[in-house]
Short mmCIF file of C-alpha atoms in Angstrom, two decimals:
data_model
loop_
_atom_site.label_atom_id
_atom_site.label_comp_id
_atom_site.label_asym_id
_atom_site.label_seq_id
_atom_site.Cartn_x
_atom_site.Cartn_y
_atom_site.Cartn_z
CA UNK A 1 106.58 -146.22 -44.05
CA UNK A 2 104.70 -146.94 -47.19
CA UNK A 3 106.37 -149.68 -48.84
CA UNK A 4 105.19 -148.81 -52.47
CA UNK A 5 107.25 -146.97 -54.15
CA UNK A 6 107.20 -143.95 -55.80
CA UNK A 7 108.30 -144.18 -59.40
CA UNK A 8 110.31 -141.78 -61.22
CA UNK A 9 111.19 -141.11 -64.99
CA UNK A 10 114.61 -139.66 -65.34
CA UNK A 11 114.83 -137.31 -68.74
CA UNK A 12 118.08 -136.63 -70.35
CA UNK A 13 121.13 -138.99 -69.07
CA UNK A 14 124.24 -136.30 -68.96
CA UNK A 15 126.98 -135.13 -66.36
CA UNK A 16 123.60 -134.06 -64.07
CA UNK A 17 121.22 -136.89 -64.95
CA UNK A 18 123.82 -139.64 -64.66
CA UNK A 19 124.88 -137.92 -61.16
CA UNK A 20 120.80 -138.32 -59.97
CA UNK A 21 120.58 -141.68 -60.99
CA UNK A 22 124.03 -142.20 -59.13
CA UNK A 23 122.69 -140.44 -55.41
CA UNK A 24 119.32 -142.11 -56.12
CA UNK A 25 121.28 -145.44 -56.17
CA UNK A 26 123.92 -145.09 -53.77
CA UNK A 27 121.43 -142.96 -50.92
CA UNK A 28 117.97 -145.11 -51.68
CA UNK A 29 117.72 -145.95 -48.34
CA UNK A 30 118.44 -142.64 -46.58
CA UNK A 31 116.12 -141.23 -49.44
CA UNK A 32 113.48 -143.80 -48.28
CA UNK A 33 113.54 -142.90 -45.07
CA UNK A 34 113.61 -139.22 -45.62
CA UNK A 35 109.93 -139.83 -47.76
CA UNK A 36 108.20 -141.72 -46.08
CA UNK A 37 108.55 -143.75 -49.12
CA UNK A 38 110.98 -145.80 -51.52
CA UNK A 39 112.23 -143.75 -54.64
CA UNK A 40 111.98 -146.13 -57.79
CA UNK A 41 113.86 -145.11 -60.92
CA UNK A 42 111.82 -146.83 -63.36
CA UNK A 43 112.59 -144.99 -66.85
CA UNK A 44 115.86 -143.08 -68.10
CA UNK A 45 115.31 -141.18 -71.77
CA UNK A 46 118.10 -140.58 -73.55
CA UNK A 47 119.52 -139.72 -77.29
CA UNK A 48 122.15 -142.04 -77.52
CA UNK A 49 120.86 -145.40 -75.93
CA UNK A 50 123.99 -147.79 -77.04
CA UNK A 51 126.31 -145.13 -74.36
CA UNK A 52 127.45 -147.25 -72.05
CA UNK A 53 125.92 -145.61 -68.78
CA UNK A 54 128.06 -146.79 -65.39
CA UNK A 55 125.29 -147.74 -62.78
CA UNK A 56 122.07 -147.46 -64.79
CA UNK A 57 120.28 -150.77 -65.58
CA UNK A 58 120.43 -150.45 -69.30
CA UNK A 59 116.51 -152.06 -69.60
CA UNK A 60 115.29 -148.74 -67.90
CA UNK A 61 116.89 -146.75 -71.19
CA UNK A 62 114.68 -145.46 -73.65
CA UNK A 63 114.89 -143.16 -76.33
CA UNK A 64 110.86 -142.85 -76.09
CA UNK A 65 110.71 -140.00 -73.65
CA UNK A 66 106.96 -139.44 -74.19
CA UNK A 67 106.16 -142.90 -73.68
CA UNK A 68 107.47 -143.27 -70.48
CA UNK A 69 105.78 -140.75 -69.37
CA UNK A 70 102.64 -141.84 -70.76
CA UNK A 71 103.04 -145.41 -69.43
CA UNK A 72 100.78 -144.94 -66.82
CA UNK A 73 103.14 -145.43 -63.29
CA UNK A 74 105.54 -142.76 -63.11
CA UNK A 75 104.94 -140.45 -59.96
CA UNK A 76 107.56 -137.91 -60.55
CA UNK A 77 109.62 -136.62 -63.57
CA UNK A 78 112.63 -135.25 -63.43
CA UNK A 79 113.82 -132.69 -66.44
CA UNK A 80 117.98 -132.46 -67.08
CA UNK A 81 117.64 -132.31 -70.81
CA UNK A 82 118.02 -128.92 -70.70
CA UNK A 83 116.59 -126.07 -73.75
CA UNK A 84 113.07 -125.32 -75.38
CA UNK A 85 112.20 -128.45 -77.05
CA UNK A 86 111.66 -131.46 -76.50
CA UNK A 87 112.45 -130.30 -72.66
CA UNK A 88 108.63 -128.09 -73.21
CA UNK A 89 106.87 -130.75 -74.56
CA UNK A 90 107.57 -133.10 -71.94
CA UNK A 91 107.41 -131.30 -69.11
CA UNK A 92 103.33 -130.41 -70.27
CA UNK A 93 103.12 -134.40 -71.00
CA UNK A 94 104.06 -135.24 -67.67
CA UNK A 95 101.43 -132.92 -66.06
CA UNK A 96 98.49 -134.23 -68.26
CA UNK A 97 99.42 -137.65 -67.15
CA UNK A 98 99.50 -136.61 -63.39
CA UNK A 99 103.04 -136.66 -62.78
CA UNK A 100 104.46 -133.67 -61.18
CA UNK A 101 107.78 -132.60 -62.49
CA UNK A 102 111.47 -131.69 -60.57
CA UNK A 103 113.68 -129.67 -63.38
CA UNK A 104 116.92 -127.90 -63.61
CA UNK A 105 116.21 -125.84 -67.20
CA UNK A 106 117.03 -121.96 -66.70
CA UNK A 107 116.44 -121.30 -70.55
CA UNK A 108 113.01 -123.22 -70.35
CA UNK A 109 111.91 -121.51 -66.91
CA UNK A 110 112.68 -117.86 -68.00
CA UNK A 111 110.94 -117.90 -71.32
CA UNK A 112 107.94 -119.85 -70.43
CA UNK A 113 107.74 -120.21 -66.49
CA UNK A 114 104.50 -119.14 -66.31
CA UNK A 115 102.79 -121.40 -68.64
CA UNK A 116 104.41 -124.08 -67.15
CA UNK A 117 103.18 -122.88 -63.74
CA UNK A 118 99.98 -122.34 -65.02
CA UNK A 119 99.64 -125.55 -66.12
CA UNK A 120 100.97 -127.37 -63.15
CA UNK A 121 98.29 -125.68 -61.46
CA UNK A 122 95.82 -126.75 -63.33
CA UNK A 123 96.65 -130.40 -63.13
CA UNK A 124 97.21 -129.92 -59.17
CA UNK A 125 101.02 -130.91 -59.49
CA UNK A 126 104.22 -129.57 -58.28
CA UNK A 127 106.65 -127.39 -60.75
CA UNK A 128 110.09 -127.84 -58.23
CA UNK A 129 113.24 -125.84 -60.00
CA UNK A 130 116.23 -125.35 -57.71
CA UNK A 131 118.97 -126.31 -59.50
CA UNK A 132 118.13 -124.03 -62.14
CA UNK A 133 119.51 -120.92 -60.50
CA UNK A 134 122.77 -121.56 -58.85
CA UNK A 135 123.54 -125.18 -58.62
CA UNK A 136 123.55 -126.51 -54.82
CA UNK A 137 122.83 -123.30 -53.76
CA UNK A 138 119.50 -122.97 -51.15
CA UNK A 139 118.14 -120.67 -53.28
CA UNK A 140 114.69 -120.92 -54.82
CA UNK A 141 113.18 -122.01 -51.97
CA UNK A 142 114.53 -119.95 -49.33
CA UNK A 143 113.28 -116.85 -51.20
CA UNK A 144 110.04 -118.83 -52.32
CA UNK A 145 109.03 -119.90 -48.61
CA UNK A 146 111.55 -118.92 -45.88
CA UNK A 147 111.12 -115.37 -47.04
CA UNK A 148 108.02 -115.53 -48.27
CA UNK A 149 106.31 -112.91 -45.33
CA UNK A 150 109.05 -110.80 -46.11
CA UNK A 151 109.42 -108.15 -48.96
CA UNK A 152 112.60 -108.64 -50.97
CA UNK A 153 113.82 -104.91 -52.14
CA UNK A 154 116.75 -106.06 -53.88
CA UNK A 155 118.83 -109.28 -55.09
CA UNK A 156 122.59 -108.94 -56.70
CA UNK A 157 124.56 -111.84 -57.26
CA UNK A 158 126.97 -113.95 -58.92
CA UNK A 159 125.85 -116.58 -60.97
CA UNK A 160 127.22 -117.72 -63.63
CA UNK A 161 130.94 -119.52 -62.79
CA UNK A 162 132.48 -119.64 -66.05
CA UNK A 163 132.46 -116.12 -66.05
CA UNK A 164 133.44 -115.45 -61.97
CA UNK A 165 136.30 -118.19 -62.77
CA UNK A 166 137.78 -115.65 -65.96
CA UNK A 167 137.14 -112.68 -64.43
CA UNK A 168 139.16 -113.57 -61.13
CA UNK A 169 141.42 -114.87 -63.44
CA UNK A 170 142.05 -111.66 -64.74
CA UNK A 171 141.97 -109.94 -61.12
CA UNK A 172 144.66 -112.12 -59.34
CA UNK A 173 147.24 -113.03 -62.22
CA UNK A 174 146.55 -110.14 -64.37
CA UNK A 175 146.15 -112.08 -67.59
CA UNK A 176 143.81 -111.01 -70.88
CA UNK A 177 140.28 -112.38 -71.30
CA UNK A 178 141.64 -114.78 -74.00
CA UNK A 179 144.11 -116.18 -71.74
CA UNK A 180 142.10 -116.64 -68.86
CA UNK A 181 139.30 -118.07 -71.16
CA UNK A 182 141.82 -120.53 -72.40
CA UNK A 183 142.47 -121.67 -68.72
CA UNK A 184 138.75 -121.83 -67.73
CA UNK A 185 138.37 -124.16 -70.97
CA UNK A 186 140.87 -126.46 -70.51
CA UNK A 187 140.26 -127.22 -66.94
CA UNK A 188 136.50 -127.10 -67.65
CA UNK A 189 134.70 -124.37 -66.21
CA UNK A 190 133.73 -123.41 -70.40
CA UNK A 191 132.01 -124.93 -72.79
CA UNK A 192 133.97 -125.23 -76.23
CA UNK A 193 131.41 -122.65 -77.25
CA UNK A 194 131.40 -120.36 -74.25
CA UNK A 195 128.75 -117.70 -75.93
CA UNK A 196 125.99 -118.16 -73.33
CA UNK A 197 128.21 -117.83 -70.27
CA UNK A 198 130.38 -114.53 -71.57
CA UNK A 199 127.53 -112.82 -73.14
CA UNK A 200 125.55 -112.82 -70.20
CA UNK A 201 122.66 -115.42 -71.48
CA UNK A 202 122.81 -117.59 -69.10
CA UNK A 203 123.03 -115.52 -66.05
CA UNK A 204 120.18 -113.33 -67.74
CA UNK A 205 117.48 -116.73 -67.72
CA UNK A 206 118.86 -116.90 -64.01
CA UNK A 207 117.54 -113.33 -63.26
CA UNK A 208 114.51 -113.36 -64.91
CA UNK A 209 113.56 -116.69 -62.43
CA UNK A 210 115.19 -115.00 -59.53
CA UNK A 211 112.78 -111.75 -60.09
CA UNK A 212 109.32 -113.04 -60.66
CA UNK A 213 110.13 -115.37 -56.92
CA UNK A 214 111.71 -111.78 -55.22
CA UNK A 215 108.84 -110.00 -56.34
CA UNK A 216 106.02 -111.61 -57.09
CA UNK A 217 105.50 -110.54 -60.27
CA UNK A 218 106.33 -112.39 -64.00
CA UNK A 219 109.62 -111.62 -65.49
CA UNK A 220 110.81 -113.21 -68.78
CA UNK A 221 113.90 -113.46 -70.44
CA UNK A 222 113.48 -110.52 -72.93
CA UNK A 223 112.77 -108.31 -69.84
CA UNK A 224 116.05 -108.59 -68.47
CA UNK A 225 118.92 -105.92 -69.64
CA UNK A 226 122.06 -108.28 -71.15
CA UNK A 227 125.50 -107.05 -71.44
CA UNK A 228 128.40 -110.01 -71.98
CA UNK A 229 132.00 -109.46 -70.23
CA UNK A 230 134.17 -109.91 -73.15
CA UNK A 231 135.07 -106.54 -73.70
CA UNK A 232 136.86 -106.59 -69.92
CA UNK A 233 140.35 -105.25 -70.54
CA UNK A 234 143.43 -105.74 -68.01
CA UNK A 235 143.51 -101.65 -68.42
CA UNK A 236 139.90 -102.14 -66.59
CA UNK A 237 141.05 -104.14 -63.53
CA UNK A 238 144.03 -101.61 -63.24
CA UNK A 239 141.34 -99.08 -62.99
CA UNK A 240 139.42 -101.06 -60.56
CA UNK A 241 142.42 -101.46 -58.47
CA UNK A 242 142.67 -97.68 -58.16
CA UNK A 243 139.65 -96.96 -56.96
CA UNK A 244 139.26 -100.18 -54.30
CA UNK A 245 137.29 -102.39 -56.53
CA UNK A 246 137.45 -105.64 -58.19
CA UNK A 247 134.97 -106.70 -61.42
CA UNK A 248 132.02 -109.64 -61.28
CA UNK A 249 129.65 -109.80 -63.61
CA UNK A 250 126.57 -109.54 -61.95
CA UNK A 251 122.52 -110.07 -61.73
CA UNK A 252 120.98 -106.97 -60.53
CA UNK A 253 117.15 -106.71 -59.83
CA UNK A 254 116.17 -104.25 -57.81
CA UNK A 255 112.49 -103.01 -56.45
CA UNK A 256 111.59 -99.11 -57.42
CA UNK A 257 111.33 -96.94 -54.47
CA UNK A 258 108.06 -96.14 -55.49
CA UNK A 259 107.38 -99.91 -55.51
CA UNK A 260 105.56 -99.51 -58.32
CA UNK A 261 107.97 -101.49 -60.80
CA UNK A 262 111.11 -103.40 -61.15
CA UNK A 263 114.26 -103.87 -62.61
CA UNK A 264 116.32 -107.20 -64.18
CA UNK A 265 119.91 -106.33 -65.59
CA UNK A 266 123.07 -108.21 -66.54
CA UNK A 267 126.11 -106.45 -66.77
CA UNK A 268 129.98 -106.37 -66.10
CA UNK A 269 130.34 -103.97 -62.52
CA UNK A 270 132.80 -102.70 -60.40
CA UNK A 271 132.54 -103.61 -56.77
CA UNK A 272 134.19 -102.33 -53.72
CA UNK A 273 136.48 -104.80 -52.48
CA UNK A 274 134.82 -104.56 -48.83
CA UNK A 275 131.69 -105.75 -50.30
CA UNK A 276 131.17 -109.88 -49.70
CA UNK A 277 130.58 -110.27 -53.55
CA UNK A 278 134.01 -108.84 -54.36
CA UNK A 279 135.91 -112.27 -52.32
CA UNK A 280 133.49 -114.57 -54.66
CA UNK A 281 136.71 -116.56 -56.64
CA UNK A 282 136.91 -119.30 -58.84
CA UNK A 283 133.93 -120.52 -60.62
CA UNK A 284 131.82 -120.20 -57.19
CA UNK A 285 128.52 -118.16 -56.99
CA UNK A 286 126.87 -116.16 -54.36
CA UNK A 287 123.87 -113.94 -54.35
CA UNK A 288 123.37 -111.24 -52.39
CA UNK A 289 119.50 -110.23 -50.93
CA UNK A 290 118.04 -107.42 -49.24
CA UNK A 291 115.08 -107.56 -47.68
CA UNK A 292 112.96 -105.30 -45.44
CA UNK A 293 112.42 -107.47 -42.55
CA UNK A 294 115.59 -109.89 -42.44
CA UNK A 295 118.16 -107.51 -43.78
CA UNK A 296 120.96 -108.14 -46.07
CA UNK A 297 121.72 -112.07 -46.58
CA UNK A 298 124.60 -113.87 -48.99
CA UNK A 299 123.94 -117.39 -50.51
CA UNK A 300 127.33 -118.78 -51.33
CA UNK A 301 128.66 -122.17 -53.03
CA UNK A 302 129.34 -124.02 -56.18
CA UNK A 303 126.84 -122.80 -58.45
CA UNK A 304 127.52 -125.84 -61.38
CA UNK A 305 129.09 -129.30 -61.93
CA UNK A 306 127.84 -132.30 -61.94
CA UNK A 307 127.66 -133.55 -58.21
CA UNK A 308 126.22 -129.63 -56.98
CA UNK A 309 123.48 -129.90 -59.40
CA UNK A 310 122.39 -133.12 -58.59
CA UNK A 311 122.07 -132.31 -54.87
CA UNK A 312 119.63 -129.66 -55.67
CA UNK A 313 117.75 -132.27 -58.01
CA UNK A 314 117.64 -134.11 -55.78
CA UNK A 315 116.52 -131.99 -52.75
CA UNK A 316 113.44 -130.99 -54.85
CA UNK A 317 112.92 -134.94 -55.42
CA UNK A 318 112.75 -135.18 -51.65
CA UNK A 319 110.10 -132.50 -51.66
CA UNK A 320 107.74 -133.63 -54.46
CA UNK A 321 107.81 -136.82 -53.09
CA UNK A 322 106.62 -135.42 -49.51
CA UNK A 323 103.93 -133.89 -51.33
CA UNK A 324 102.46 -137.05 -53.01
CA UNK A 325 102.51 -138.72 -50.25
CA UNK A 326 100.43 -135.82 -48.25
CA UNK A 327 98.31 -135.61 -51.72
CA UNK A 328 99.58 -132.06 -51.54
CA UNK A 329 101.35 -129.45 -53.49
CA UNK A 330 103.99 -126.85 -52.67
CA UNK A 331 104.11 -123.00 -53.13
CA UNK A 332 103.75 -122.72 -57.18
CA UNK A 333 103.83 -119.27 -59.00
CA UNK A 334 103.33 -115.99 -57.23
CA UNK A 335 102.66 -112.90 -59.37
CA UNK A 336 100.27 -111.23 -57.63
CA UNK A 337 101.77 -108.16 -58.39
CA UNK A 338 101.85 -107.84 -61.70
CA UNK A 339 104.24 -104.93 -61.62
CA UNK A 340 105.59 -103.60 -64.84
CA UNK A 341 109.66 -104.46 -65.75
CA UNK A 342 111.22 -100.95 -66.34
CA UNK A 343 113.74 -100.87 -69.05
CA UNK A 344 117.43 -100.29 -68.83
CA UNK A 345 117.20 -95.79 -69.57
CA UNK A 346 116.01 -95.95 -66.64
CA UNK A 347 118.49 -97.46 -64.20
CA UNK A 348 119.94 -95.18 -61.53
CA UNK A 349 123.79 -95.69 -60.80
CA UNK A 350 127.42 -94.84 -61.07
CA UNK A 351 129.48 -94.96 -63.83
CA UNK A 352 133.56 -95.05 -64.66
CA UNK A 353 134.41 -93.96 -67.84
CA UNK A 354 137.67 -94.07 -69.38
CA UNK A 355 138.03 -91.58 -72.76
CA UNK A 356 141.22 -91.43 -74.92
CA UNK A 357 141.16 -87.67 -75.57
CA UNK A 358 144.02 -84.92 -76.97
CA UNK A 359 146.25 -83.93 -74.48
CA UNK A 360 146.04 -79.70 -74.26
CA UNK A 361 144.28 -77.24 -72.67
CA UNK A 362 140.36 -76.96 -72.28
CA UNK A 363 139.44 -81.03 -72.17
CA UNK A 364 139.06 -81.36 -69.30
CA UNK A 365 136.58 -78.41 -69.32
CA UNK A 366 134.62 -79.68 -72.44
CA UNK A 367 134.00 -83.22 -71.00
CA UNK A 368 133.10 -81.63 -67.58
CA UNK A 369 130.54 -79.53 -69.79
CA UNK A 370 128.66 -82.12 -71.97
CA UNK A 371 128.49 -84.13 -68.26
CA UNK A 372 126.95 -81.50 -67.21
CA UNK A 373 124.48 -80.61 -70.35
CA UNK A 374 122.99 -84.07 -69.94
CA UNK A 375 122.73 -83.52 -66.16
CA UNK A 376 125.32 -85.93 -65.26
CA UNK A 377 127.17 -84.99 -62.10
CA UNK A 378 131.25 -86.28 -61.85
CA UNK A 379 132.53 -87.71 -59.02
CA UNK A 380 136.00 -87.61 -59.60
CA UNK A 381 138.52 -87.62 -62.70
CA UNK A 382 141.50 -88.23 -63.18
CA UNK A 383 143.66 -87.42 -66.34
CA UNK A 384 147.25 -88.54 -67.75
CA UNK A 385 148.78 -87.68 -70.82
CA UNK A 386 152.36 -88.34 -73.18
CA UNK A 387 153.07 -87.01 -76.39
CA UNK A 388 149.72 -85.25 -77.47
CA UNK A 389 147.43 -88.22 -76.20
CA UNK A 390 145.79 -88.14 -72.94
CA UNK A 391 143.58 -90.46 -70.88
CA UNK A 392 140.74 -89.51 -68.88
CA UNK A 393 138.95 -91.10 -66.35
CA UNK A 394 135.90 -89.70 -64.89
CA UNK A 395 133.11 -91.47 -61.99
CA UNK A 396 130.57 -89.81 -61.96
CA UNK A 397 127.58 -89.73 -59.05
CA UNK A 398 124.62 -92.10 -59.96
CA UNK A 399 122.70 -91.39 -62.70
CA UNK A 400 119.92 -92.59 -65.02
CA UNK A 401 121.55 -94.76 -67.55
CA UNK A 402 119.63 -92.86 -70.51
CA UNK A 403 120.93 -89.62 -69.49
CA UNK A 404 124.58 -91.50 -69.60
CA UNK A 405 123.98 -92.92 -72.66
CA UNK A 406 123.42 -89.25 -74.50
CA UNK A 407 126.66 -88.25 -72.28
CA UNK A 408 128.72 -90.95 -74.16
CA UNK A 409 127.06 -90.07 -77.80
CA UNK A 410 127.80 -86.48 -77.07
CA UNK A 411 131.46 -87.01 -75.93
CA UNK A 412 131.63 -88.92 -79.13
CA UNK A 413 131.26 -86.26 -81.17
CA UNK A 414 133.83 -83.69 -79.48
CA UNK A 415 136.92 -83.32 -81.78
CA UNK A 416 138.91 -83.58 -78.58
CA UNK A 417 137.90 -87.07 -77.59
CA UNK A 418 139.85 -89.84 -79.46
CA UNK A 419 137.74 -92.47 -78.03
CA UNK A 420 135.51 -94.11 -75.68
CA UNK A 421 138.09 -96.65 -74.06
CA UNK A 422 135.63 -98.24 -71.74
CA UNK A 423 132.40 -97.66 -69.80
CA UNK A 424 131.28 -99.70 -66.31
CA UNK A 425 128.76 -99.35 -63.92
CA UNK A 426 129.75 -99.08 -60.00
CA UNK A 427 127.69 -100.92 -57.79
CA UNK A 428 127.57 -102.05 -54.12
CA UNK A 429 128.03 -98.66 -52.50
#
């Protein structure tokens, strides 16, 4: 075993970087042995340097990020500060200064992934990113090098917990999206400002990643469809119920049949009940991928957290450090492909729609006929009414989402319909 050890800069100090610097502490010697090598932390960067930091020699604190990295000794960075900037910035420092870089930043990775790659490259470093998917899920690299003579058709998951946590919420004690939001914010699970979980941002930075490793081919942020999970109603999971289903929101990105382009989405779904998804609870994740070769496989754990994170940190750590001790690299970015990312109009599935229409004769047979007119084909409806009001509920077979969307603007305009209650895609059929 080399005795020299290899040095490492830890940026940004929080509930992940203070768990790294605990494992790193507490496991040096397994760590050690697991390298080939001692693991040194030699720098922490932080914004608040007088925060009293349990475990972490406070002379290794700095608030000069850039200068630690510029020092001259540091081996390996590792990147939990999270964002665009300074998180960019630093992570293009460290490769000009030869130091290859483990980080967790989803935001950072789906908007400019392949600069970054492209720049690790070109510095002959390693760009390591599991934890910024779905925690301590095996994730990234299973798909980036157990899977990697494979072709990957399709990948649906759950991955975002603050939102699996509400929405099971809502499934097993039927309570309201504000209520169950309360809960997931008082024991945790959401951030006082929960906007990038229930809007679907930060599952939609998770996709993008996900897609450019499952097919070989760049996907950024703006490429992937976004739909949030706030407008989820208790009348919903009633529906859902009926039919066999529960509701996730999920990551969908699918492979054309042609092959000749792909697909990113975020969006609420129903889900049959018998599909492994549907049993996802709490704030745990799971992703679901279909391949040619190896068939249909499920990743499942805790997805966030402190602890979770860290292990996936610090798994990459392990593997970056392998690397400079072979002078080698791992697998960077693979987008051969260069397939086009088709947009949303053109998604083919099934849809429930629930309408609020006038309760007398000849509804049903207008609805049926604007389905129809926009070459929508229904499933199966089902209608009650009370005192002149009526609701309707139709499924309908799959269907291009554009063709769906002029259904809905021309049901809209029917002087029968009342309103468009609520409209969710059916998936996992």
């Amino acid at each position: 075993m080399r005795t020299r050890p290899l040095k490492v800069a830890l940026l940004g100090c929080g509930v992940v970087g203070s768990e790294v610097a605990r494992i790193m502490t507490t496991h040096a010697d397994d760590l050690a042995q697991r390298i080939g090598a001692p693991v040194e932390l030699a720098g922490v960067a932080v914004r608040r340097p007088s925060k009293v930091r349990e475990g972490i020699d406070p002379s290794l604190v700095t608030t000069d990020a850039t200068a630690l990295l510029k020092r001259g000794d540091i081996d390996i960075a590792i990147e939990v500060i999270g964002g665009i900037e300074p998180a960019r910035t630093l992570i293009t420092t460290a490769f000009e200064h030869g130091i290859s870089v483990v980080s967790a930043n989803k935001a950072l990775l789906a908007q400019d992934g392949a600069a970054l790659h492209a720049a690790a490259e070109q510095h002959g470093l390693d760009l390591y990113y599991e934890a910024a998917v779905a925690g301590a899920i095996p994730l990234v690299r299973p798909m980036r090098e157990s899977l990697a003579g494979d072709k990957i058709n399709r990948v649906m998951g759950i991955v975002n917990g603050t939102t699996n946590f509400i929405l099971d919420k809502m499934d097993s004690t039927g309570a309201g999206y504000q209520e169950a939001l309360d809960e997931a914010t008082a024991l945790g699970y959401a951030e006082a400002d929960p906007t990038a979980d229930v809007e679907g941002y930060d599952a939609a930075a998770k996709a993008a990643i996900l897609a450019g490793i499952a097919f070989h081919t760049r996907v950024r942020l703006d490429d992937v469809y976004r739909e949030g999970m706030t407008e989820v109603s208790a009348a919903d999971f009633a529906s859902a119920k009926r039919m066999g289903c529960t509701i996730k929101l999920l990551a969908i990105l699918e492979r054309a049949a042609d092959g000749e382009s792909v697909t990113g989405r975020v969006h609420p779904a129903m889900i049959p009940l018998s599909h492994p998804l549907a049993s996802v609870r709490e704030a745990y994740n799971a992703v679901f991928v279909e391949a040619e070769a190896a068939g249909q496989l499920m990743f499942y754990g805790p997805g966030a957290g402190g602890a979770p994170t860290a292990s996936a940190v610090l798994g990459d750590l392990v593997a970056v450090a392998r690397n400079k001790l072979a002078e080698a690299t791992g697998p960077g970015e693979s987008a051969y492909t260069q397939l086009p990312v088709s947009p949303m109009g053109e998604v083919v599935t099934r849809y429930h729609i629930s309408l609020d229409v006038a309760d007398k004769p000849g509804v049903l047979a207008q609805v049926a006929t604007t389905f129809a007119e926009h070459g929508v084909s229904i499933d199966t409806v089902r209608q009650q009414g009370k005192d002149g009001e009526a609701s309707l509920v139709v499924v309908t077979h799959r269907a291009p989402d554009a063709a769906l969307s002029g259904t809905v603007e021309a049901l809209r305009k029917l002087d029968t319909v009342r309103g468009v209650a609520s409209i969710m895609r059916v998936e996992g059929e």
